[in-house]
Short mmCIF file of C-alpha atoms in Angstrom, two decimals:
data_model
loop_
_atom_site.label_atom_id
_atom_site.label_comp_id
_atom_site.label_asym_id
_atom_site.label_seq_id
_atom_site.Cartn_x
_atom_site.Cartn_y
_atom_site.Cartn_z
CA GLN A 234 -11.13 155.70 -34.60
CA HIS A 235 -8.70 152.96 -33.54
CA MET A 236 -5.43 154.14 -32.00
CA GLY A 237 -2.29 152.25 -33.03
CA GLU A 238 -0.01 150.61 -30.46
CA ARG A 239 2.82 153.11 -30.82
CA GLU A 240 0.40 156.04 -30.52
CA TRP A 241 -1.24 154.45 -27.46
CA LEU A 242 2.17 153.90 -25.84
CA MET A 243 3.12 157.54 -26.48
CA GLN A 244 -0.17 158.82 -25.04
CA MET A 245 0.06 156.46 -22.05
CA ALA A 246 3.62 157.57 -21.26
CA LYS A 247 2.57 161.26 -21.44
CA ALA A 248 -0.48 160.60 -19.25
CA TRP A 249 1.63 158.86 -16.58
CA MET A 250 4.21 161.66 -16.60
CA SER A 251 1.42 164.19 -16.06
CA THR A 252 -0.26 162.04 -13.40
CA ASN A 253 3.01 161.56 -11.53
CA ARG A 254 3.67 165.30 -11.49
CA GLN A 255 0.22 165.90 -9.98
CA VAL A 256 -0.17 163.07 -7.43
CA LEU A 257 3.32 162.17 -6.26
CA PRO A 258 4.34 161.68 -3.58
CA LEU A 259 1.45 159.43 -2.64
CA PRO A 260 0.07 159.35 0.90
CA ASN A 261 2.24 157.39 3.35
CA ARG A 262 1.04 153.77 3.55
CA ALA A 263 2.13 153.45 7.19
CA LYS A 264 0.15 156.50 8.23
CA TYR A 265 -3.23 155.65 6.63
CA SER A 266 -5.33 152.50 7.03
CA ALA A 267 -7.44 150.83 4.36
CA GLU A 268 -10.52 152.70 5.59
CA THR A 269 -9.18 156.11 4.53
CA TRP A 270 -9.41 157.97 1.22
CA GLU A 271 -5.63 158.47 1.32
CA TRP A 272 -5.08 154.71 1.26
CA THR A 273 -7.63 154.38 -1.56
CA ILE A 274 -5.76 156.94 -3.68
CA ARG A 275 -2.56 154.93 -3.29
CA GLN A 276 -4.27 151.64 -4.22
CA ASP A 277 -6.17 153.18 -7.15
CA TYR A 278 -2.92 154.64 -8.53
CA ALA A 279 -1.22 151.24 -8.27
CA ASP A 280 -4.21 149.44 -9.86
CA HIS A 281 -4.17 151.73 -12.90
CA LEU A 282 -0.39 151.53 -13.19
CA ALA A 283 -0.48 147.70 -13.08
CA ASN A 284 -3.30 147.64 -15.67
CA ASP A 285 -1.43 149.85 -18.10
CA ALA A 286 1.76 147.88 -17.47
CA ALA A 287 -0.03 144.64 -18.42
CA ASN A 288 -1.07 146.21 -21.73
CA VAL A 289 2.46 147.53 -22.36
CA LEU A 290 3.80 144.04 -21.64
CA LEU A 291 1.41 142.41 -24.13
CA ILE A 292 2.44 144.87 -26.83
CA GLY A 293 6.14 144.40 -26.06
CA ILE A 294 5.93 140.60 -26.10
CA ALA A 295 3.98 140.57 -29.38
CA ALA A 296 6.62 142.80 -31.01
CA ASP A 297 9.61 141.21 -29.20
CA ASP A 298 10.62 144.77 -28.32
CA LEU A 299 12.99 144.74 -25.34
CA GLY A 300 12.54 148.44 -24.62
CA THR A 301 8.79 148.05 -24.31
CA ILE A 302 9.07 144.91 -22.17
CA ALA A 303 11.60 146.65 -19.90
CA PHE A 304 9.31 149.65 -19.53
CA ALA A 305 6.45 147.31 -18.56
CA ALA A 306 8.72 145.71 -15.92
CA PHE A 307 9.57 149.17 -14.60
CA MET A 308 5.87 150.08 -14.34
CA LEU A 309 5.12 146.77 -12.59
CA GLU A 310 8.00 147.28 -10.14
CA GLN A 311 6.52 150.71 -9.33
CA ALA A 312 3.00 149.32 -8.96
CA ILE A 313 4.13 146.49 -6.66
CA GLY A 314 6.18 148.94 -4.60
CA THR A 315 3.14 151.20 -4.32
CA PHE A 316 0.80 148.36 -3.31
CA GLY A 317 3.35 146.90 -0.93
CA GLU A 318 4.12 143.17 -0.97
CA LYS A 319 1.45 142.49 1.62
CA HIS A 320 -1.36 144.12 -0.40
CA VAL A 321 -0.43 143.29 -3.98
CA ALA A 322 -2.58 140.72 -5.76
CA ALA A 323 -1.12 137.90 -7.83
CA PRO A 324 -1.57 139.26 -11.40
CA PRO A 325 0.93 142.16 -11.27
CA VAL A 326 3.53 139.90 -9.63
CA LYS A 327 2.98 137.20 -12.25
CA ASN A 328 3.27 139.81 -15.02
CA LEU A 329 6.50 141.14 -13.53
CA GLY A 330 8.00 137.64 -13.61
CA LEU A 331 6.80 137.22 -17.17
CA ALA A 332 8.37 140.54 -18.22
CA TYR A 333 11.77 139.54 -16.86
CA VAL A 334 11.57 136.02 -18.31
CA ARG A 335 10.62 137.41 -21.72
CA MET A 336 13.58 139.80 -21.63
CA VAL A 337 15.88 136.82 -21.04
CA GLN A 338 14.20 134.76 -23.77
CA SER A 339 14.11 137.56 -26.35
CA LYS A 340 15.94 137.01 -29.62
CA SER A 341 16.10 140.75 -30.23
CA LEU A 342 19.58 142.13 -30.74
CA ALA A 343 18.45 145.75 -30.43
CA PRO A 344 19.39 147.38 -27.13
CA PHE A 345 16.57 148.52 -24.82
CA GLU A 346 17.23 152.11 -25.82
CA GLU A 347 16.43 151.33 -29.47
CA SER A 348 12.78 150.46 -28.89
CA ARG A 349 10.69 150.58 -32.04
CA LEU A 350 7.57 151.38 -30.01
CA MET A 351 8.38 153.39 -26.89
CA PRO A 352 9.17 157.09 -26.87
CA PRO A 353 12.86 157.87 -26.37
CA THR A 354 13.93 157.91 -22.71
CA ASP A 355 17.02 158.84 -20.76
CA GLY A 356 17.33 155.22 -19.62
CA ALA A 357 16.55 156.00 -15.96
CA HIS A 358 14.11 153.09 -15.82
CA LEU A 359 16.88 150.74 -17.00
CA ARG A 360 19.14 151.88 -14.18
CA VAL A 361 16.30 151.17 -11.73
CA LEU A 362 15.83 147.67 -13.16
CA PHE A 363 19.47 146.70 -13.69
CA GLY A 364 21.50 148.99 -11.46
CA GLN A 365 23.31 152.29 -11.87
CA GLY A 366 26.08 150.65 -13.87
CA TYR A 367 23.67 149.23 -16.48
CA GLN A 368 25.27 148.57 -19.86
CA TRP A 369 23.70 146.77 -22.80
CA ASN A 370 26.63 144.36 -23.02
CA GLY A 371 26.66 143.80 -19.24
CA ASP A 372 25.03 141.16 -17.07
CA TRP A 373 21.45 142.45 -17.40
CA ARG A 374 20.20 138.99 -18.51
CA LEU A 375 21.43 137.42 -15.26
CA THR A 376 19.72 140.18 -13.26
CA ALA A 377 16.52 139.74 -15.29
CA ALA A 378 16.60 135.95 -14.80
CA ASN A 379 16.99 136.33 -11.05
CA ARG A 380 14.30 139.01 -10.80
CA GLY A 381 11.93 136.81 -12.83
CA LEU A 382 12.52 133.91 -10.45
CA GLU A 383 12.01 136.19 -7.42
CA ALA A 384 8.77 137.59 -8.84
CA TRP A 385 7.34 134.20 -9.72
CA SER A 386 8.35 132.85 -6.30
CA MET A 387 6.41 135.72 -4.73
CA PHE A 388 3.48 135.03 -7.08
CA LEU A 389 3.25 131.46 -5.77
CA THR A 390 2.77 132.78 -2.20
CA LYS A 391 -0.23 134.95 -3.09
CA PRO A 392 -3.60 133.53 -1.96
CA ASP A 393 -5.25 134.39 -5.30
CA ALA A 394 -2.44 132.79 -7.35
CA LYS A 395 -3.89 129.29 -7.02
CA ASP A 396 -6.88 130.44 -9.10
CA ASP A 397 -4.62 131.47 -11.98
CA PRO A 398 -4.58 128.96 -14.85
CA SER A 399 -0.78 129.24 -15.14
CA PHE A 400 -0.14 128.50 -11.44
CA ALA A 401 1.04 124.89 -11.98
CA THR A 402 3.30 125.86 -14.89
CA ILE A 403 4.92 128.70 -12.96
CA GLN A 404 5.28 126.46 -9.90
CA ALA A 405 7.12 123.85 -12.02
CA VAL A 406 9.39 126.49 -13.59
CA VAL A 407 10.26 127.97 -10.19
CA ALA A 408 10.97 124.51 -8.76
CA GLN A 409 13.19 123.59 -11.71
CA LEU A 410 15.10 126.89 -11.68
CA GLY A 411 15.40 126.84 -7.91
CA GLN A 412 17.08 123.42 -8.06
CA ARG A 413 19.42 124.38 -10.88
CA THR A 414 20.69 127.63 -9.52
CA SER A 415 21.39 129.56 -6.41
CA MET A 416 22.42 132.64 -8.39
CA LYS A 417 22.47 135.90 -6.53
CA SER A 418 21.16 138.88 -8.43
CA PRO A 419 23.89 141.47 -8.78
CA VAL A 420 21.25 144.20 -8.44
CA SER A 421 17.83 144.55 -6.91
CA PRO A 422 15.62 147.26 -8.31
CA ALA A 423 15.51 150.43 -6.25
CA SER A 424 12.32 151.13 -4.39
CA PRO A 425 10.18 153.41 -6.51
CA ALA A 426 9.84 156.95 -5.27
CA VAL A 427 6.06 156.88 -5.00
#
């Protein structure tokens, strides 16, 4: 039987909460090399998190649901933090940029907390994305715009990014935005506790 998007999102959120309780904290990246099972656990965790985040992002974009898009960005921030900038491949970084850009472009007037698809949250992920002082009527769009630009700039530096069909488009957007602004993000997301 086919599971609906809302049901899948609920089940996915429950599964990640359970997984996090069982596997966190992950083995220390500095202590274990790529040849060890401890390193593999960390990478496997990040791979699965990035995969689920990509699906959450697709659902959120299709529904123009800011809460779902923000949750995808949170998951991607965690995955990238778990991989480490040096080891992360291009797709999660590209998706993170897309999540932030889509938040900025959204026509939705419903606050993140009023997601039609995601289970209710305490908003902790929003404070990670937009700072401890996050408010719906605050400067979250400026933060999202800057984070999107930062993510896509990082994407362009990844060796596997040149194989992505959207590389030239993202490169042009980054060049145009980089010329038009030297905005400083008021907040950078906190490092995930993984």
